[in-house]
Amino acid sequence: MKQQGKKILIVDDEASIREMIAVALEMAGYECLEASNTQDAHSIIVDESPEMVLLDWMLPGTSGLEFARRLKRDDRTAETPIIMLTAKGEEDNKILGLEAGADDYITKPFSPRELVARLKAVLRRSTPAGIEDPITVEGLILDPVCHRVSANNAPLDIGPTEYRLLQFFMTHQERAYSRTQLLDQVWGGNVYVEERTVDVHIRRLRKALGSHHEHLIQTVRGTGYRFSTKAS
Amino acid sequence: MKQQGKKILIVDDEASIREMIAVALEMAGYECLEASNTQDAHSIIVDESPEMVLLDWMLPGTSGLEFARRLKRDDRTAETPIIMLTAKGEEDNKILGLEAGADDYITKPFSPRELVARLKAVLRRSTPAGIEDPITVEGLILDPVCHRVSANNAPLDIGPTEYRLLQFFMTHQERAYSRTQLLDQVWGGNVYVEERTVDVHIRRLRKALGSHHEHLIQTVRGTGYRFSTKAS
DNA sequence: CGTAAGTATGACAGATATGTGACATCTGCT
DNA sequence: AGCAGATGTCACATATCTGTCATACTTACG
């Protein structure tokens, strides 16, 4: 059986651009869906469940930015990765795009190769195979489904970033990671943030874990941090 | 010990711009090299092997684009990452730049922070860390992945320099090294440090290893030290 | 033996790395 | 507009590491 290409939805109001992208993706083995406005896009996403949405920044009516936010708020569509397409000069908005829930952004004009490369990268990151089971370490439970953390049956008050950080650590125990690696893995590759920011979030995470579990987050001096059940 | 800054070559025909960039990078801990034309740039790249080239798009004589292509064709220089500096309005050429082999591009004017951030991102991508396996000797385990040393399953408290020293010894067993060689290998070639300093760190390492394993570090009188399982 | 060169060791002050609290900004919500 | 939660940065406090000395040992050798 021929491998079923993954479905990619292209949302752009210019038909020529949609077509160009569609051709590039189809050559790379993907199946393309197209929408010229957010209404169509929304119903396609709900009906067809594409693996990914390529979303133009500028759209008539609801802007791409706003649409992305909306998608992330809706449970039915929140899991679908989004790559924002921004035109030149709008680049400063990339941060907005990422914070709105986009998983990556790409600036027009772009080469087909670049598009496909990023698309693959995002798909790779966001294909959660079996990451659905809760992880437990010394009474500390992280439940990816409920998106909650609890210690000894008591829910923990933990922020989004701390949650992702903890999830990363709990799924990559024992190994030491540099601040840079953590930024790549937890914050996402294309976010430019000071390395020391990691320290602050480590601190917040430790605080949230409380004296009972903070020892799990170990400092590896001169290198970074590590999640380990063994004493350091 | 201050980390040795990575060398960055700045290629731009305007001295003022080079200077501005150099200041920004040096504040971020990089060492800067400068060239105003592609000829100088080429010899610097070959001679100094900088970790990265910041290449202006517009250059007298050979254009930055052409130069980038040339670098990628030469085995000696093909591995060096390139960030293209393009002026506003030249952005449409981004595709050409990327296809010519540039690893990223940045549009002037840009903030120092943005430059440093992208530079780090590119360096990160292009410096893949090798995977290493743990080394075990008589119950002494050094695990590069966890960045941890343990003796008989008990973690050892060991400082960064001692760690590097031990790692070097465990990957180069049975052979005697002079203090100078150790300084080169463990401290990194171009540091100005007393030879006696090696003695002190050897001492610290032995202490950390404890009576159980300190015999592995042997003194070779008149020469230096050796890591060996055999008695001396 | 005695001496000189080679090493080991403990102490230190300066240099680095990390921990922490505070703050300005931004977003989403009311 | 106003509030509450999150985030990224700073500046300052701590903690830990590093390179050098001065001094005590060891060893080789006349």
Coordinates of C-alpha atoms (C1' of nucleotides) in Angstrom, one line a residue:
Chain A
M1 CA 0.0 0.0 0.0
K2 CA 1.2 3.4 -0.9
Q3 CA 2.0 5.4 2.2
Q4 CA -0.8 7.9 2.9
G5 CA 0.7 11.3 2.8
K6 CA -0.1 13.5 5.8
K7 CA -2.7 16.1 5.2
I8 CA -1.5 19.7 5.4
L9 CA -4.0 22.6 5.3
I10 CA -2.8 25.7 3.6
V11 CA -4.7 28.9 4.6
D12 CA -3.9 31.9 2.4
D13 CA -6.1 34.3 0.6
E14 CA -4.0 34.4 -2.5
A15 CA -4.7 31.4 -4.6
S16 CA -1.4 31.6 -6.4
I17 CA 0.5 31.3 -3.2
R18 CA -1.6 28.4 -2.0
E19 CA -0.9 26.7 -5.3
M20 CA 2.8 27.2 -5.1
I21 CA 3.0 25.8 -1.6
A22 CA 0.7 22.9 -2.5
V23 CA 2.9 21.9 -5.4
A24 CA 6.0 22.0 -3.2
L25 CA 4.4 19.9 -0.5
E26 CA 2.9 17.4 -2.9
M27 CA 6.3 16.8 -4.4
A28 CA 7.5 16.1 -0.9
G29 CA 4.7 13.5 -0.5
Y30 CA 2.1 15.4 1.5
E31 CA -1.5 15.7 0.7
C32 CA -2.8 19.3 0.6
L33 CA -6.0 21.0 1.6
E34 CA -6.6 24.6 0.9
A35 CA -8.7 27.4 2.4
S36 CA -8.8 31.1 1.5
N37 CA -10.4 32.3 4.7
T38 CA -10.6 31.3 8.3
Q39 CA -14.2 30.1 8.2
D40 CA -13.4 27.5 5.6
A41 CA -10.2 26.7 7.4
H42 CA -12.0 26.1 10.6
S43 CA -14.5 23.6 9.2
I44 CA -11.8 21.8 7.3
I45 CA -9.7 21.5 10.4
V46 CA -12.7 20.1 12.3
D47 CA -13.8 17.8 9.5
E48 CA -10.5 16.6 8.1
S49 CA -8.2 16.8 11.0
P50 CA -5.1 17.7 9.0
E51 CA -1.7 17.0 10.7
M52 CA -0.7 20.6 10.3
V53 CA -1.9 24.1 9.3
L54 CA 0.1 26.6 7.3
L55 CA -1.4 29.8 8.3
D56 CA -0.9 33.1 6.5
W57 CA -0.4 36.1 8.9
M58 CA -2.5 38.5 6.8
L59 CA -6.0 37.3 6.1
P60 CA -9.2 39.1 5.2
G61 CA -11.5 39.3 8.2
T62 CA -10.0 37.5 11.1
S63 CA -6.3 37.8 11.1
G64 CA -4.1 34.7 11.1
L65 CA -2.9 35.7 14.5
E66 CA -6.3 35.8 15.9
F67 CA -7.3 32.6 14.2
A68 CA -4.3 30.8 15.6
R69 CA -5.3 31.9 19.1
R70 CA -8.8 30.7 18.5
L71 CA -7.6 27.3 17.3
K72 CA -5.5 26.8 20.4
R73 CA -8.4 27.6 22.6
D74 CA -10.7 25.1 21.1
D75 CA -10.1 21.6 22.3
R76 CA -10.9 20.0 19.0
T77 CA -8.2 21.9 17.2
A78 CA -5.7 22.8 19.9
E79 CA -3.5 19.9 19.2
T80 CA -3.0 20.7 15.5
P81 CA 0.4 22.3 14.9
I82 CA 0.5 25.6 13.2
I83 CA 3.2 27.2 11.1
M84 CA 2.7 30.9 10.5
L85 CA 3.6 32.5 7.2
T86 CA 4.7 36.0 7.6
A87 CA 5.6 38.5 4.9
K88 CA 8.8 40.4 5.0
G89 CA 8.7 43.3 7.4
E90 CA 6.2 41.6 9.6
E91 CA 9.0 39.6 11.2
D92 CA 8.9 41.5 14.4
N93 CA 5.6 39.8 15.0
K94 CA 7.0 36.4 15.1
I95 CA 7.1 36.5 18.8
L96 CA 3.4 37.2 18.8
G97 CA 2.8 34.4 16.5
L98 CA 4.7 31.9 18.6
E99 CA 2.9 33.0 21.7
A100 CA -0.4 32.8 20.0
G101 CA 0.2 29.1 19.7
A102 CA 2.1 28.8 16.4
D103 CA 4.7 26.1 16.5
D104 CA 7.0 27.8 14.1
Y105 CA 7.0 30.7 11.7
I106 CA 8.5 31.2 8.3
T107 CA 9.1 34.4 6.4
K108 CA 8.0 34.9 2.9
P109 CA 9.5 34.5 0.5
F110 CA 10.9 31.1 1.4
S111 CA 12.3 28.3 -0.5
P112 CA 10.3 25.1 -0.8
R113 CA 13.2 23.3 0.8
E114 CA 13.1 25.5 3.8
L115 CA 9.3 25.1 4.2
V116 CA 9.4 21.3 4.0
A117 CA 12.3 21.2 6.4
R118 CA 10.6 23.2 9.0
L119 CA 7.4 21.4 8.5
K120 CA 9.1 18.1 9.1
A121 CA 10.7 19.5 12.2
V122 CA 7.5 20.6 13.7
L123 CA 5.7 17.4 12.8
R124 CA 8.4 15.5 14.5
R125 CA 8.2 17.5 17.6
S126 CA 4.5 17.4 17.9
T127 CA 3.8 13.8 17.2
P128 CA 3.2 12.6 20.6
A129 CA 3.5 8.8 20.5
G130 CA 2.7 7.3 23.9
I131 CA 3.4 10.4 25.8
E132 CA -0.1 10.1 27.1
D133 CA 0.7 8.1 30.2
P134 CA 1.3 9.7 33.5
I135 CA 4.8 9.6 34.8
T136 CA 5.5 9.1 38.5
V137 CA 8.6 9.6 40.4
E138 CA 8.7 9.4 44.2
G139 CA 5.1 10.4 44.6
L140 CA 5.4 13.2 42.1
I141 CA 2.9 12.6 39.3
L142 CA 2.8 14.4 36.0
D143 CA -0.3 13.6 34.0
P144 CA 0.0 14.8 30.4
V145 CA -3.7 14.1 29.7
C146 CA -5.0 16.3 32.5
H147 CA -2.0 18.5 32.1
R148 CA -1.5 18.5 35.8
V149 CA 1.2 17.8 38.3
S150 CA 0.5 16.5 41.8
A151 CA 2.7 15.5 44.7
N152 CA 1.3 12.9 47.1
N153 CA -2.1 13.4 45.6
A154 CA -2.1 17.1 46.2
P155 CA -2.3 19.2 43.0
L156 CA 0.7 21.5 42.5
D157 CA 0.4 25.0 41.4
I158 CA 2.7 25.2 38.4
G159 CA 3.0 27.6 35.5
P160 CA 3.0 26.6 31.8
T161 CA 6.7 26.9 31.3
E162 CA 7.5 25.1 34.5
Y163 CA 5.1 22.3 33.4
R164 CA 6.9 21.9 30.1
L165 CA 10.2 22.0 31.9
L166 CA 9.2 19.3 34.3
Q167 CA 7.7 17.2 31.6
F168 CA 10.9 17.4 29.7
F169 CA 12.9 16.4 32.7
M170 CA 10.6 13.6 33.7
T171 CA 10.8 12.1 30.2
H172 CA 14.5 12.6 30.1
Q173 CA 15.7 11.6 33.5
E174 CA 19.3 11.1 34.7
R175 CA 20.8 13.0 31.8
A176 CA 22.5 16.4 32.2
Y177 CA 21.3 19.2 29.9
S178 CA 22.9 22.5 29.2
R179 CA 20.9 25.7 29.5
T180 CA 21.1 25.9 25.7
Q181 CA 19.7 22.4 25.2
L182 CA 16.9 23.2 27.6
L183 CA 16.1 26.3 25.7
D184 CA 16.0 24.3 22.5
Q185 CA 13.9 21.5 23.9
V186 CA 11.6 23.3 26.2
W187 CA 11.3 26.7 24.8
G188 CA 11.6 25.6 21.2
G189 CA 14.5 26.2 18.9
N190 CA 13.8 29.6 17.5
V191 CA 13.2 31.6 20.6
Y192 CA 15.9 34.0 21.6
V193 CA 16.1 34.2 25.3
E194 CA 18.9 34.7 27.8
E195 CA 20.5 31.5 29.1
R196 CA 20.0 32.7 32.7
T197 CA 16.3 32.6 32.2
V198 CA 16.6 28.9 32.5
D199 CA 18.0 29.4 36.0
V200 CA 15.0 31.4 37.0
H201 CA 12.5 28.8 35.8
I202 CA 14.5 26.1 37.4
R203 CA 14.2 28.1 40.6
R204 CA 10.4 28.5 40.1
L205 CA 10.1 24.8 39.4
R206 CA 12.0 23.8 42.5
K207 CA 9.9 26.1 44.5
A208 CA 6.7 24.7 43.1
L209 CA 7.9 21.1 43.8
G210 CA 8.5 22.0 47.4
S211 CA 11.2 20.7 49.8
H212 CA 9.9 17.2 49.3
H213 CA 10.8 16.9 45.6
E214 CA 13.1 19.8 44.7
H215 CA 16.2 17.6 45.2
L216 CA 15.1 15.8 42.0
I217 CA 16.3 18.9 40.0
Q218 CA 20.0 18.8 40.4
T219 CA 22.5 21.5 39.4
V220 CA 25.4 20.2 37.3
R221 CA 27.9 23.0 38.0
G222 CA 29.6 24.3 34.9
T223 CA 27.2 22.4 32.7
G224 CA 23.5 22.8 33.4
Y225 CA 20.8 20.7 35.2
R226 CA 19.7 17.2 35.6
F227 CA 16.6 15.4 36.8
S228 CA 17.6 12.4 38.9
T229 CA 16.3 10.3 41.7
K230 CA 19.8 9.5 42.8
A231 CA 21.6 11.8 45.1
S232 CA 24.2 14.0 43.5
Chain B
M1 CA 38.8 29.7 34.1
K2 CA 37.3 32.0 31.5
Q3 CA 35.7 30.1 28.6
Q4 CA 37.6 30.6 25.4
G5 CA 35.5 32.8 23.2
K6 CA 34.7 31.4 19.8
K7 CA 36.1 33.2 16.9
I8 CA 33.7 35.1 14.6
L9 CA 34.8 36.6 11.3
I10 CA 33.0 39.8 10.3
V11 CA 33.1 40.6 6.6
D12 CA 31.9 44.0 5.6
D13 CA 33.4 46.8 3.7
E14 CA 32.3 49.5 6.0
A15 CA 34.7 49.7 9.0
S16 CA 32.1 51.4 11.2
I17 CA 29.7 48.5 10.8
R18 CA 32.4 46.0 11.4
E19 CA 33.3 47.8 14.6
M20 CA 29.8 48.0 15.8
I21 CA 29.3 44.3 15.4
A22 CA 32.6 43.5 16.9
V23 CA 31.8 45.4 20.0
A24 CA 28.5 43.7 20.4
L25 CA 30.0 40.3 19.9
E26 CA 32.9 40.9 22.2
M27 CA 30.6 41.9 24.9
A28 CA 28.9 38.6 24.4
G29 CA 32.2 36.8 24.9
Y30 CA 33.2 36.2 21.3
E31 CA 36.5 36.9 19.7
C32 CA 36.3 38.9 16.5
L33 CA 38.2 38.9 13.3
E34 CA 37.5 41.4 10.6
A35 CA 37.9 41.6 6.9
S36 CA 36.8 44.3 4.5
N37 CA 36.9 42.2 1.3
T38 CA 36.5 38.6 0.3
Q39 CA 40.2 38.0 -0.4
D40 CA 41.2 38.9 3.1
A41 CA 38.2 37.0 4.4
H42 CA 39.2 33.9 2.6
S43 CA 42.7 33.7 3.9
I44 CA 41.5 34.4 7.4
I45 CA 39.0 31.6 7.2
V46 CA 41.6 29.2 6.0
D47 CA 44.2 30.3 8.5
E48 CA 42.2 31.0 11.6
S49 CA 39.3 28.6 11.2
P50 CA 36.7 30.9 12.8
E51 CA 33.5 29.2 14.1
M52 CA 31.3 31.4 12.0
V53 CA 31.3 34.0 9.3
L54 CA 29.1 37.1 9.3
L55 CA 28.9 38.1 5.7
D56 CA 27.6 41.3 4.2
W57 CA 25.5 40.9 1.2
M58 CA 26.9 43.8 -0.6
L59 CA 30.7 43.8 -1.1
P60 CA 32.9 45.4 -3.6
G61 CA 34.3 42.9 -6.1
T62 CA 32.9 39.5 -5.4
S63 CA 29.4 39.7 -3.9
G64 CA 28.7 38.2 -0.6
L65 CA 26.4 35.8 -2.3
E66 CA 29.0 34.6 -4.7
F67 CA 31.6 34.4 -1.9
A68 CA 29.2 32.2 0.2
R69 CA 28.9 29.8 -2.7
R70 CA 32.6 29.7 -3.1
L71 CA 33.1 28.9 0.6
K72 CA 30.7 26.1 0.5
R73 CA 32.4 24.5 -2.5
D74 CA 35.8 24.4 -0.8
D75 CA 36.2 21.5 1.6
R76 CA 38.4 23.5 3.9
T77 CA 35.7 26.1 4.4
A78 CA 32.5 24.3 3.6
E79 CA 31.7 23.4 7.3
T80 CA 31.9 27.0 8.5
P81 CA 28.4 28.4 9.1
I82 CA 27.5 31.6 7.5
I83 CA 25.1 34.3 8.5
M84 CA 24.3 36.8 5.7
L85 CA 23.8 40.5 6.6
T86 CA 21.3 42.0 4.2
A87 CA 20.2 45.6 4.1
K88 CA 16.6 46.5 4.2
G89 CA 15.0 46.1 0.8
E90 CA 17.3 43.3 -0.2
E91 CA 15.3 40.8 1.7
D92 CA 13.9 39.2 -1.4
N93 CA 17.2 37.7 -1.9
K94 CA 16.9 35.6 1.2
I95 CA 16.2 32.5 -0.8
L96 CA 19.3 33.0 -2.9
G97 CA 21.3 33.5 0.3
L98 CA 20.0 30.4 1.9
E99 CA 20.4 28.3 -1.2
A100 CA 23.9 29.6 -1.6
G101 CA 24.8 28.0 1.7
A102 CA 24.1 30.6 4.2
D103 CA 22.8 29.2 7.5
D104 CA 20.7 32.2 8.4
Y105 CA 20.3 35.8 7.4
I106 CA 19.7 38.9 9.3
T107 CA 18.4 42.2 8.1
K108 CA 20.1 45.5 8.9
P109 CA 19.5 47.3 11.0
F110 CA 19.4 44.7 13.8
S111 CA 19.8 44.9 17.5
P112 CA 23.0 43.4 19.1
R113 CA 20.8 41.1 21.1
E114 CA 19.1 39.7 18.0
L115 CA 22.4 39.2 16.3
V116 CA 23.9 37.3 19.2
A117 CA 20.8 35.3 19.6
R118 CA 20.7 34.1 16.0
L119 CA 24.4 33.5 16.0
K120 CA 24.1 31.3 19.0
A121 CA 21.2 29.5 17.4
V122 CA 23.2 28.8 14.3
L123 CA 26.3 27.7 16.3
R124 CA 24.1 25.4 18.3
R125 CA 22.6 23.8 15.2
S126 CA 26.0 23.3 13.6
T127 CA 27.8 21.8 16.5
P128 CA 26.3 18.4 17.0
A129 CA 27.5 16.9 20.2
G130 CA 28.8 13.4 19.9
I131 CA 27.2 10.6 21.8
E132 CA 29.5 9.0 24.3
D133 CA 29.3 5.8 26.3
P134 CA 30.1 5.5 30.0
I135 CA 33.6 4.3 30.9
T136 CA 34.1 1.9 33.8
V137 CA 37.3 1.0 35.6
E138 CA 37.3 -1.0 38.7
G139 CA 33.9 0.1 39.8
L140 CA 34.6 3.7 38.9
I141 CA 32.1 4.9 36.4
L142 CA 32.3 8.1 34.3
D143 CA 29.1 8.8 32.4
P144 CA 29.5 11.6 30.0
V145 CA 25.8 11.7 29.2
C146 CA 24.7 12.2 32.8
H147 CA 27.9 14.1 33.4
R148 CA 28.4 12.1 36.5
V149 CA 31.1 10.0 38.2
S150 CA 30.3 7.3 40.6
A151 CA 32.3 4.8 42.6
N152 CA 30.5 1.5 43.4
N153 CA 27.1 3.1 42.5
A154 CA 27.6 6.1 44.8
P155 CA 27.8 9.4 43.1
L156 CA 31.1 11.3 43.6
D157 CA 31.3 15.0 44.3
I158 CA 33.7 16.3 41.7
G159 CA 34.4 19.7 40.3
P160 CA 34.4 20.7 36.6
T161 CA 38.1 20.6 36.1
E162 CA 38.6 17.4 38.0
Y163 CA 35.8 15.9 35.9
R164 CA 37.5 16.9 32.6
L165 CA 40.8 15.6 34.0
L166 CA 39.4 12.3 34.9
Q167 CA 37.6 12.0 31.6
F168 CA 40.8 12.6 29.8
F169 CA 42.6 10.0 31.9
M170 CA 39.9 7.4 31.5
T171 CA 39.9 7.8 27.7
H172 CA 43.7 7.8 27.6
Q173 CA 44.7 5.1 30.1
E174 CA 48.1 3.5 30.6
R175 CA 50.0 6.3 29.1
A176 CA 52.1 9.0 30.9
Y177 CA 51.4 12.6 30.3
S178 CA 53.5 15.6 31.1
R179 CA 52.0 18.5 32.9
T180 CA 52.3 20.5 29.7
Q181 CA 50.4 17.9 27.8
L182 CA 47.7 17.8 30.4
L183 CA 47.3 21.6 30.3
D184 CA 47.0 21.4 26.5
Q185 CA 44.5 18.6 26.5
V186 CA 42.4 19.3 29.6
W187 CA 42.7 23.0 30.0
G188 CA 42.7 23.8 26.3
G189 CA 45.7 24.9 24.4
N190 CA 46.0 28.6 24.8
V191 CA 45.7 29.2 28.5
Y192 CA 48.4 30.7 30.6
V193 CA 48.6 28.6 33.8
E194 CA 51.5 27.4 36.0
E195 CA 52.5 23.8 35.5
R196 CA 52.2 23.2 39.2
T197 CA 48.5 23.9 39.0
V198 CA 48.2 20.4 37.5
D199 CA 49.6 18.9 40.7
V200 CA 47.0 20.7 42.7
H201 CA 44.2 19.3 40.5
I202 CA 45.7 15.9 40.5
R203 CA 45.6 16.1 44.3
R204 CA 42.0 17.2 44.2
L205 CA 41.0 14.5 41.9
R206 CA 42.7 11.8 44.0
K207 CA 41.0 13.1 47.1
A208 CA 37.6 13.0 45.3
L209 CA 38.3 9.5 44.1
G210 CA 38.9 8.4 47.7
S211 CA 41.3 5.7 49.0
H212 CA 39.5 3.1 46.9
H213 CA 40.5 4.5 43.6
E214 CA 43.2 7.1 44.0
H215 CA 45.8 4.6 43.2
L216 CA 44.6 4.8 39.6
I217 CA 46.2 8.2 39.2
Q218 CA 49.9 7.4 39.3
T219 CA 52.8 9.8 39.6
V220 CA 55.5 9.4 37.0
R221 CA 58.4 11.1 38.7
G222 CA 60.3 13.5 36.5
T223 CA 57.6 13.3 33.8
G224 CA 54.0 13.7 34.9
Y225 CA 51.1 11.5 35.6
R226 CA 49.4 8.4 34.3
F227 CA 46.1 6.7 34.7
S228 CA 46.6 3.0 35.1
T229 CA 44.9 -0.1 36.6
K230 CA 48.3 -1.8 37.0
A231 CA 50.4 -1.0 40.1
S232 CA 53.3 1.2 39.5
Chain C
dC1 C1' 74.0 10.8 55.4
dG2 C1' 73.2 15.3 53.1
dT3 C1' 71.6 17.9 49.5
dA4 C1' 68.8 19.2 45.6
dA5 C1' 65.1 18.5 42.7
dG6 C1' 60.5 16.7 42.3
dT7 C1' 55.8 16.2 44.6
dA8 C1' 52.1 16.5 47.9
dT9 C1' 49.3 19.3 50.7
dG10 C1' 46.7 23.0 53.0
dA11 C1' 45.4 27.7 52.8
dC12 C1' 43.7 31.7 50.3
dA13 C1' 42.0 35.4 47.7
dG14 C1' 40.1 36.4 43.4
dA15 C1' 37.2 34.8 39.7
dT16 C1' 32.9 32.2 38.2
dA17 C1' 28.8 30.1 38.4
dT18 C1' 24.3 29.7 40.5
dG19 C1' 20.5 31.1 43.6
dT20 C1' 17.0 34.5 44.6
dG21 C1' 14.0 38.4 45.0
dA22 C1' 12.2 42.2 42.6
dC23 C1' 10.4 44.4 38.6
dA24 C1' 8.5 45.8 34.0
dT25 C1' 6.0 44.0 30.4
dC26 C1' 2.6 41.4 28.2
dT27 C1' -1.7 38.7 27.7
dG28 C1' -6.1 37.3 28.7
dC29 C1' -10.1 38.2 31.2
dT30 C1' -13.7 40.9 33.6
Chain D
dA1 C1' -9.6 50.4 32.2
dG2 C1' -8.1 47.3 35.8
dC3 C1' -6.6 43.0 37.6
dA4 C1' -4.2 38.5 37.9
dG5 C1' -1.0 35.3 36.1
dA6 C1' 3.3 34.4 33.3
dT7 C1' 7.6 35.6 31.6
dG8 C1' 12.1 37.4 30.7
dT9 C1' 15.8 40.4 32.8
dC10 C1' 18.4 42.4 36.3
dA11 C1' 21.1 43.2 40.3
dC12 C1' 22.7 41.4 44.3
dA13 C1' 23.6 37.5 47.5
dT14 C1' 25.8 32.9 47.9
dA15 C1' 28.2 29.1 46.8
dT16 C1' 31.8 26.9 44.5
dC17 C1' 35.9 26.6 41.8
dT18 C1' 40.7 28.0 40.5
dG19 C1' 45.3 29.2 40.2
dT20 C1' 49.2 30.3 43.3
dC21 C1' 52.0 30.2 47.3
dA22 C1' 54.5 28.5 51.1
dT23 C1' 55.7 24.6 53.3
dA24 C1' 56.2 19.7 54.3
dC25 C1' 57.5 15.3 52.2
dT26 C1' 60.0 12.0 49.0
dT27 C1' 63.3 10.3 46.1
dA28 C1' 67.6 10.1 43.7
dC29 C1' 72.3 10.3 43.9
dG30 C1' 76.9 11.8 45.2

